[in-house]
Coordinates of C-alpha atoms in Angstrom, one line a residue:
M1 CA 258.7 20.6 110.8
I2 CA 259.5 23.8 112.8
Y3 CA 260.1 27.1 111.2
I4 CA 261.4 30.5 112.3
R5 CA 259.1 32.8 110.4
I6 CA 259.9 36.5 110.7
L7 CA 257.8 39.3 109.2
H8 CA 258.7 42.7 110.4
S9 CA 258.4 42.2 114.2
Y10 CA 256.9 38.7 114.1
A11 CA 258.2 35.1 113.8
H12 CA 256.9 31.6 114.3
I13 CA 258.9 32.2 117.4
Y14 CA 257.7 35.7 117.0
V15 CA 260.2 38.4 117.9
L16 CA 259.0 41.8 119.0
T17 CA 260.1 45.2 117.7
S18 CA 259.0 48.0 120.1
Q19 CA 260.0 51.2 118.5
L20 CA 260.7 53.9 121.1
T21 CA 259.5 57.3 119.9
T22 CA 260.5 59.4 123.0
K23 CA 262.4 58.8 126.2
S24 CA 259.4 59.9 128.1
L25 CA 257.3 56.9 127.1
T26 CA 256.2 54.7 130.0
Q27 CA 257.2 51.1 130.3
T28 CA 253.8 49.8 129.3
K29 CA 253.5 52.2 126.3
R30 CA 256.8 50.8 125.0
L31 CA 255.3 47.3 124.7
W32 CA 253.6 48.3 121.5
A33 CA 253.4 44.9 119.8
L34 CA 252.2 43.2 123.0
R35 CA 249.3 45.6 123.0
R36 CA 248.2 44.7 119.5
S37 CA 246.0 41.8 120.8
Q38 CA 244.3 41.2 117.4
S39 CA 247.6 40.8 115.7
L40 CA 248.6 38.2 118.2
L41 CA 245.3 36.3 117.6
D42 CA 245.7 36.7 113.8
R43 CA 249.1 35.0 114.1
K44 CA 247.7 32.3 116.3
I45 CA 250.0 33.0 119.2
T46 CA 249.5 30.5 122.1
H47 CA 252.5 31.5 124.3
V48 CA 254.0 34.9 125.2
L49 CA 257.5 35.1 126.6
S50 CA 258.3 38.6 128.1
L51 CA 261.9 39.4 128.8
V52 CA 261.4 42.8 130.2
S53 CA 260.5 44.5 133.4
F54 CA 256.8 45.5 133.4
N55 CA 253.6 45.0 135.4
P56 CA 251.1 43.1 133.3
G57 CA 248.4 44.5 135.6
N58 CA 249.0 47.9 134.1
L59 CA 249.0 46.8 130.5
K60 CA 246.1 47.5 128.2
N61 CA 245.6 46.9 124.5
F62 CA 244.5 49.5 122.0
K63 CA 240.9 48.7 122.8
D64 CA 241.6 49.7 126.4
E65 CA 241.1 46.1 127.6
P66 CA 243.4 45.0 130.4
F67 CA 245.9 42.2 129.7
S68 CA 244.2 40.1 132.4
E69 CA 241.3 39.9 129.9
Y70 CA 242.8 40.0 126.4
G71 CA 245.7 37.9 127.5
K72 CA 243.5 34.9 128.5
P73 CA 244.1 33.0 125.2
F74 CA 247.9 33.1 125.9
K75 CA 250.1 31.3 128.3
H76 CA 252.4 34.0 129.6
L77 CA 255.9 33.9 131.2
L78 CA 257.4 37.1 132.5
I79 CA 261.2 37.2 133.1
D80 CA 262.2 40.5 134.7
I81 CA 265.6 41.2 133.3
D82 CA 267.4 44.4 132.2
D83 CA 269.5 44.8 129.0
V84 CA 272.8 45.4 130.7
E85 CA 276.0 43.4 130.3
D86 CA 276.4 42.1 133.8
E87 CA 272.7 41.1 134.2
D88 CA 272.4 37.4 135.1
L89 CA 270.9 36.0 131.9
L90 CA 272.2 32.5 132.4
I91 CA 270.0 31.7 135.4
E92 CA 266.9 32.6 133.3
L93 CA 267.8 30.6 130.2
P94 CA 266.6 27.1 131.3
K95 CA 263.0 28.2 132.0
A96 CA 262.9 30.5 128.9
V97 CA 264.1 27.6 126.6
K98 CA 261.7 25.1 128.1
F99 CA 258.8 27.6 127.8
I100 CA 259.6 28.2 124.1
D101 CA 259.8 24.4 123.5
E102 CA 256.5 23.8 125.4
G103 CA 254.8 26.5 123.2
L104 CA 256.1 25.1 119.9
R105 CA 255.0 21.5 120.9
S106 CA 251.6 22.5 122.3
E107 CA 248.3 22.2 120.4
R108 CA 246.4 25.3 119.6
S109 CA 243.0 25.5 121.4
R110 CA 240.1 25.2 119.1
H111 CA 238.3 28.2 120.4
Q112 CA 241.2 30.5 119.5
K113 CA 240.1 32.8 116.7
S114 CA 241.7 32.6 113.3
T115 CA 241.4 35.1 110.5
S116 CA 241.6 35.1 106.7
S117 CA 241.7 38.9 106.4
S118 CA 243.5 40.4 103.5
D119 CA 246.2 42.0 105.6
V120 CA 247.2 38.7 107.1
A121 CA 247.1 37.0 103.7
A122 CA 249.4 39.7 102.4
A123 CA 251.7 39.3 105.4
E124 CA 252.1 35.6 104.9
K125 CA 253.4 36.3 101.3
A126 CA 256.3 38.3 102.7
V127 CA 257.3 35.8 105.4
D128 CA 260.8 34.4 105.3
R129 CA 260.9 30.8 106.4
I130 CA 264.0 29.1 107.6
S131 CA 263.8 25.3 108.0
L132 CA 265.7 23.8 110.9
D133 CA 264.7 20.2 110.2
S134 CA 266.2 20.0 106.7
K135 CA 268.4 17.0 106.1
E136 CA 270.7 19.1 103.9
S137 CA 272.9 21.2 106.2
G138 CA 273.8 23.7 103.5
S139 CA 270.3 24.0 101.9
S140 CA 268.8 27.4 101.2
A141 CA 265.4 28.6 102.6
S142 CA 263.7 27.5 99.4
D143 CA 265.5 24.2 99.2
S144 CA 264.5 23.3 102.7
A145 CA 260.9 24.2 102.3
P146 CA 258.3 21.5 102.1
P147 CA 256.9 20.7 98.6
S148 CA 253.7 22.6 99.1
Q149 CA 255.7 25.8 99.9
T150 CA 258.1 25.4 97.0
A151 CA 255.2 24.9 94.5
S152 CA 253.5 28.1 95.5
S153 CA 255.4 30.8 97.3
D154 CA 252.0 32.7 97.8
Q155 CA 250.7 30.1 100.2
P156 CA 251.9 29.4 103.7
P157 CA 253.1 25.8 104.4
Q158 CA 250.3 23.3 105.0
Q159 CA 250.1 22.4 108.7
S160 CA 249.0 19.0 109.8
H161 CA 246.3 18.7 112.4
P162 CA 246.3 19.2 115.3
R163 CA 247.7 22.7 114.7
R164 CA 250.8 23.5 116.8
G165 CA 251.3 26.5 119.0
A166 CA 253.3 29.6 118.2
V167 CA 255.4 31.6 120.7
F168 CA 255.7 35.4 120.8
V169 CA 259.1 36.3 122.4
H170 CA 259.6 40.0 123.1
C171 CA 261.6 42.5 125.1
A172 CA 261.6 46.3 124.6
A173 CA 263.4 46.5 121.3
G174 CA 263.6 43.0 119.8
K175 CA 267.4 43.4 119.7
S176 CA 269.1 41.9 122.7
R177 CA 267.2 40.1 125.4
S178 CA 264.6 38.3 123.1
I179 CA 267.3 37.4 120.6
S180 CA 269.5 36.0 123.4
A181 CA 266.6 33.7 124.4
L182 CA 266.1 32.5 120.8
I183 CA 269.8 31.8 120.4
A184 CA 269.8 29.8 123.6
Y185 CA 266.8 27.8 122.4
L186 CA 268.3 27.1 119.0
L187 CA 271.6 25.9 120.5
W188 CA 269.7 23.6 122.8
R189 CA 267.2 22.3 120.3
Y190 CA 269.4 22.1 117.2
P191 CA 273.0 21.9 118.4
D192 CA 274.2 20.0 115.3
R193 CA 272.9 22.7 112.9
F194 CA 275.5 25.2 114.2
T195 CA 278.6 23.1 114.2
G196 CA 280.9 21.9 111.5
P197 CA 281.1 23.5 108.0
A198 CA 277.5 24.7 108.1
G199 CA 278.0 26.5 111.4
A200 CA 281.3 28.0 110.2
Q201 CA 279.7 29.3 107.0
L202 CA 276.9 30.9 109.0
A203 CA 279.3 32.5 111.5
S204 CA 281.5 33.8 108.7
T205 CA 278.7 36.1 107.6
L206 CA 279.0 38.2 110.8
E207 CA 281.0 41.4 110.8
G208 CA 282.4 43.8 113.3
P209 CA 282.1 43.1 117.1
E210 CA 279.6 40.3 116.4
A211 CA 282.4 38.3 114.7
D212 CA 284.4 38.2 117.9
E213 CA 286.1 34.8 117.8
S214 CA 286.3 34.6 121.6
V215 CA 282.6 33.6 121.4
A216 CA 282.0 30.0 120.4
E217 CA 281.4 29.5 116.7
P218 CA 278.0 27.9 117.2
V219 CA 276.7 30.9 119.2
R220 CA 277.8 33.2 116.4
A221 CA 276.2 30.9 113.8
A222 CA 272.9 30.9 115.6
L223 CA 273.0 34.7 115.7
A224 CA 273.8 34.8 112.0
L225 CA 270.8 32.6 111.3
I226 CA 268.5 35.0 113.1
K227 CA 270.0 38.1 111.5
Q228 CA 269.0 36.7 108.1
T229 CA 265.5 37.7 108.9
R230 CA 266.1 40.1 111.8
P231 CA 269.1 42.2 110.8
L232 CA 269.0 44.4 113.9
A233 CA 269.5 41.4 116.2
E234 CA 272.5 42.3 118.4
P235 CA 272.7 40.9 122.0
N236 CA 274.9 43.0 124.2
P237 CA 278.5 41.8 124.7
G238 CA 277.7 40.5 128.2
F239 CA 274.9 38.4 126.9
M240 CA 277.0 37.0 124.1
E241 CA 279.6 36.0 126.7
Q242 CA 276.9 34.2 128.7
L243 CA 275.6 32.5 125.7
D244 CA 279.1 31.2 125.1
L245 CA 279.1 29.8 128.6
W246 CA 275.6 28.3 128.0
W247 CA 277.1 26.4 125.0
Q248 CA 280.2 25.4 127.1
M249 CA 277.9 23.9 129.7
G250 CA 276.0 21.9 127.1
C251 CA 272.9 24.0 127.2
P252 CA 271.6 22.6 130.5
A253 CA 267.9 23.4 130.0
D254 CA 267.0 20.3 132.1
G255 CA 269.6 20.6 134.7
D256 CA 270.4 22.8 137.7
I257 CA 272.5 25.6 136.3
E258 CA 273.4 26.9 139.8
T259 CA 275.5 23.8 140.4
Q260 CA 277.5 24.2 137.2
P261 CA 281.2 25.2 137.9
I262 CA 281.3 27.4 134.8
Y263 CA 278.2 29.4 136.1
Q264 CA 279.7 29.6 139.6
R265 CA 282.9 30.9 138.2
W266 CA 281.0 33.5 136.2
L267 CA 279.1 34.7 139.3
Y268 CA 282.4 35.0 141.2
Q269 CA 284.0 37.0 138.5
R270 CA 281.0 39.3 138.3
A271 CA 281.1 39.9 142.1
A272 CA 284.8 40.5 141.9
R273 CA 284.4 43.1 139.2
E274 CA 281.7 44.9 141.3
S275 CA 284.0 45.0 144.3
I276 CA 287.0 46.2 142.3
A277 CA 284.9 48.9 140.7
V278 CA 284.4 50.5 144.2
G279 CA 288.0 50.1 145.2
Q280 CA 287.7 47.0 147.3
A281 CA 289.2 43.5 147.0
P282 CA 286.6 40.7 146.5
S283 CA 285.1 39.6 149.8
Q284 CA 284.8 36.0 148.5
L285 CA 287.7 34.1 147.0
W286 CA 287.7 31.5 144.2
F287 CA 290.6 29.2 143.8
E288 CA 290.7 27.3 140.5
D289 CA 292.6 24.3 141.9
E290 CA 289.9 23.6 144.5
Q291 CA 287.1 23.2 141.9
T292 CA 285.8 19.7 141.0
E293 CA 286.1 20.3 137.3
K294 CA 289.4 21.7 136.2
P295 CA 290.3 23.0 132.7
S296 CA 292.7 20.9 130.7
D297 CA 295.4 21.9 128.4
S298 CA 295.3 18.6 126.5
S299 CA 292.8 16.8 124.3
S300 CA 292.3 13.1 124.4
S301 CA 291.4 13.3 120.7
S302 CA 294.8 14.6 119.7
S303 CA 297.4 12.1 118.6
A304 CA 300.4 14.5 119.2
P305 CA 301.9 14.4 122.7
T306 CA 301.1 17.5 124.7
P307 CA 303.7 19.2 126.9
D308 CA 303.3 18.8 130.6
R309 CA 304.0 22.3 131.8
K310 CA 305.0 23.2 135.3
L311 CA 306.2 26.4 137.0
R312 CA 308.6 25.8 139.9
C313 CA 310.1 28.0 142.6
K314 CA 313.7 28.6 141.5
K315 CA 314.9 28.4 145.0
C316 CA 313.2 25.3 146.5
R317 CA 311.7 23.6 143.3
R318 CA 308.2 23.6 144.8
I319 CA 305.6 23.4 142.0
L320 CA 303.6 26.7 141.9
A321 CA 301.4 26.2 138.9
T322 CA 300.6 23.5 136.3
A323 CA 299.4 23.8 132.7
P324 CA 295.6 24.0 133.4
F325 CA 296.1 27.1 135.6
I326 CA 298.6 29.0 133.5
V327 CA 296.7 31.9 131.7
P328 CA 297.5 32.1 128.0
H329 CA 299.4 35.3 127.5
K330 CA 300.0 36.8 124.1
P331 CA 302.1 39.9 123.5
R332 CA 300.3 42.9 121.9
D333 CA 302.2 42.2 118.7
D334 CA 304.2 39.4 117.2
N335 CA 307.5 41.3 117.2
T336 CA 310.2 38.9 118.5
S337 CA 312.0 41.5 120.6
T338 CA 308.7 42.6 122.2
A339 CA 307.7 39.0 123.0
S340 CA 311.1 38.2 124.5
S341 CA 310.8 41.2 126.9
C342 CA 307.8 39.6 128.6
Q343 CA 308.8 39.1 132.3
H344 CA 305.8 37.4 133.7
F345 CA 303.9 34.1 133.8
F346 CA 300.2 34.9 134.5
I347 CA 298.3 32.3 136.4
E348 CA 294.8 31.7 138.0
P349 CA 294.4 32.4 141.7
L350 CA 295.4 29.2 143.5
S351 CA 294.8 27.9 147.0
W352 CA 298.4 28.5 148.1
M353 CA 297.7 32.2 147.8
R354 CA 294.9 32.1 150.4
A355 CA 296.8 33.6 153.3
E356 CA 297.9 36.6 151.2
L357 CA 294.6 37.2 149.4
E358 CA 292.5 36.9 152.7
K359 CA 294.2 40.1 153.8
G360 CA 291.8 42.0 151.6
E361 CA 294.3 44.1 149.9
L362 CA 293.9 45.3 146.3
S363 CA 297.5 44.4 145.5
G364 CA 300.5 42.6 147.1
R365 CA 303.4 40.2 146.8
L366 CA 303.2 36.5 146.3
S367 CA 305.7 34.3 148.2
C368 CA 306.5 30.6 147.8
P369 CA 304.1 28.6 150.0
N370 CA 307.0 26.3 151.2
T371 CA 307.4 27.5 154.8
K372 CA 311.1 26.6 154.7
C373 CA 311.5 28.8 151.6
G374 CA 309.2 31.8 151.5
A375 CA 311.0 33.3 148.6
G376 CA 309.2 36.1 146.7
V377 CA 308.0 34.7 143.4
G378 CA 305.6 37.3 142.0
R379 CA 302.8 39.7 142.7
Y380 CA 299.1 40.3 142.2
D381 CA 296.8 43.2 141.6
W382 CA 293.0 42.9 141.4
K383 CA 292.8 45.9 139.2
G384 CA 295.3 44.4 136.8
F385 CA 298.6 45.7 135.4
P386 CA 300.4 45.8 132.0
C387 CA 303.1 43.4 131.2
S388 CA 306.4 44.6 129.7
C389 CA 305.4 43.0 126.4
G390 CA 302.6 45.5 126.0
S391 CA 299.6 43.2 126.9
R392 CA 297.5 43.6 130.0
E393 CA 295.8 41.2 132.5
D394 CA 292.8 42.1 134.6
P395 CA 293.0 41.0 137.4
A396 CA 296.6 39.9 137.4
F397 CA 298.3 37.1 139.3
S398 CA 301.9 36.8 138.0
L399 CA 305.0 34.9 138.7
Q400 CA 308.3 36.6 137.7
K401 CA 310.3 34.6 135.1
A402 CA 313.4 35.5 137.1
R403 CA 312.0 33.8 140.2
V404 CA 310.6 30.6 138.7
D405 CA 311.7 27.8 136.3
E406 CA 309.5 26.6 133.5
E407 CA 309.5 22.9 133.1
L408 CA 308.3 21.1 130.0
S409 CA 308.1 17.4 129.6
R410 CA 306.5 15.2 126.9
A411 CA 304.8 11.8 127.1
P412 CA 307.0 9.0 125.7
L413 CA 306.6 8.4 122.0
R414 CA 305.0 5.2 120.9
M415 CA 307.1 3.2 118.3
P416 CA 305.9 0.4 116.0
P417 CA 306.4 -3.1 117.4
G418 CA 309.9 -4.4 116.9
R419 CA 311.5 -1.0 117.6
G420 CA 312.7 0.0 121.0
G421 CA 311.9 -3.4 122.5
N422 CA 308.3 -3.1 123.7
G423 CA 307.2 -0.3 121.4
N424 CA 308.3 2.6 123.6
L425 CA 311.2 4.9 122.7

């Protein structure tokens, strides 16, 4: 049985709160909880995961002992990462997740000091425990507790020997970086706990920006679970986007994340944003139709036939884009007159645009790639532009509706035997 146990700044995967009193505090002084060496020992910490930029060689506890000495009982992993939206969190998640898992599965060394002091006993009484191994997906914290815990709330759950390790996960404020690592771990270790009705119920408790439905429901559900005992948990929007990608990739803690097309696409988009911010077109180009894994607009699990959508040059009928590469485009409001005024089909950058995009311009015209045609079919702008319907795409690659034809076709309907000859309509 594994618990997340949070008391103030601590959890069985203990989450750090480092309150900042003044902006003039040094980096090491901000690591207040990590400097409380006796508290770490009292809570039987075996592993420390630091997601913050600091030099352990400069860190001392409140007894003026260097971390090189008082940190000997702990296995320590330092991940140097800043709490900014475009920081590459994804590349760090596999080792963070595996480190947490290693810590929770490890055995506590026998020489590690324990304590029965009154302050720790009182602390245990206030601990909120959330079971992640309960068979009942909708059970409450008390329902999912083991019998010994339910019988006496004043006593911590009885642990079987050998005693397992505990992991202290911290950043600078216990709000964004450390929470992101915990979400990634929970999604990898307990994926089924955050899907289906149970996940939907958890995710529905979020409010405001955290309830953004563009982020996968399991990611929001994992955040909601942590917020039950850590209300200030709030990964920055960029980290939430990356956690969404982590889920889309299948939480590849054991794989090479650098080879994942989703991760490569994110890297490219980040580099493109950085170039555009300084008034330059991206130096490297990414064409969606050249990737080994292409998105799909259909689902094999759906019984209804899905339209096969194509955009063709009106002049020569050359196919310019197919359904997987047409960007969903929704008018700012549902007003019929506004929607009908939309004059563009927005698409992903495709390989037939290569010659134009390699010019390195921030904006330009798109022409039909058929050398015998060459008709103007649209335009692009790396900085984006608004559509006449009121919405905006950044960056924007558009085909003008007046210059292309939209073609929709459906798969043949299956009929019961005896109708239509062989069962086809």
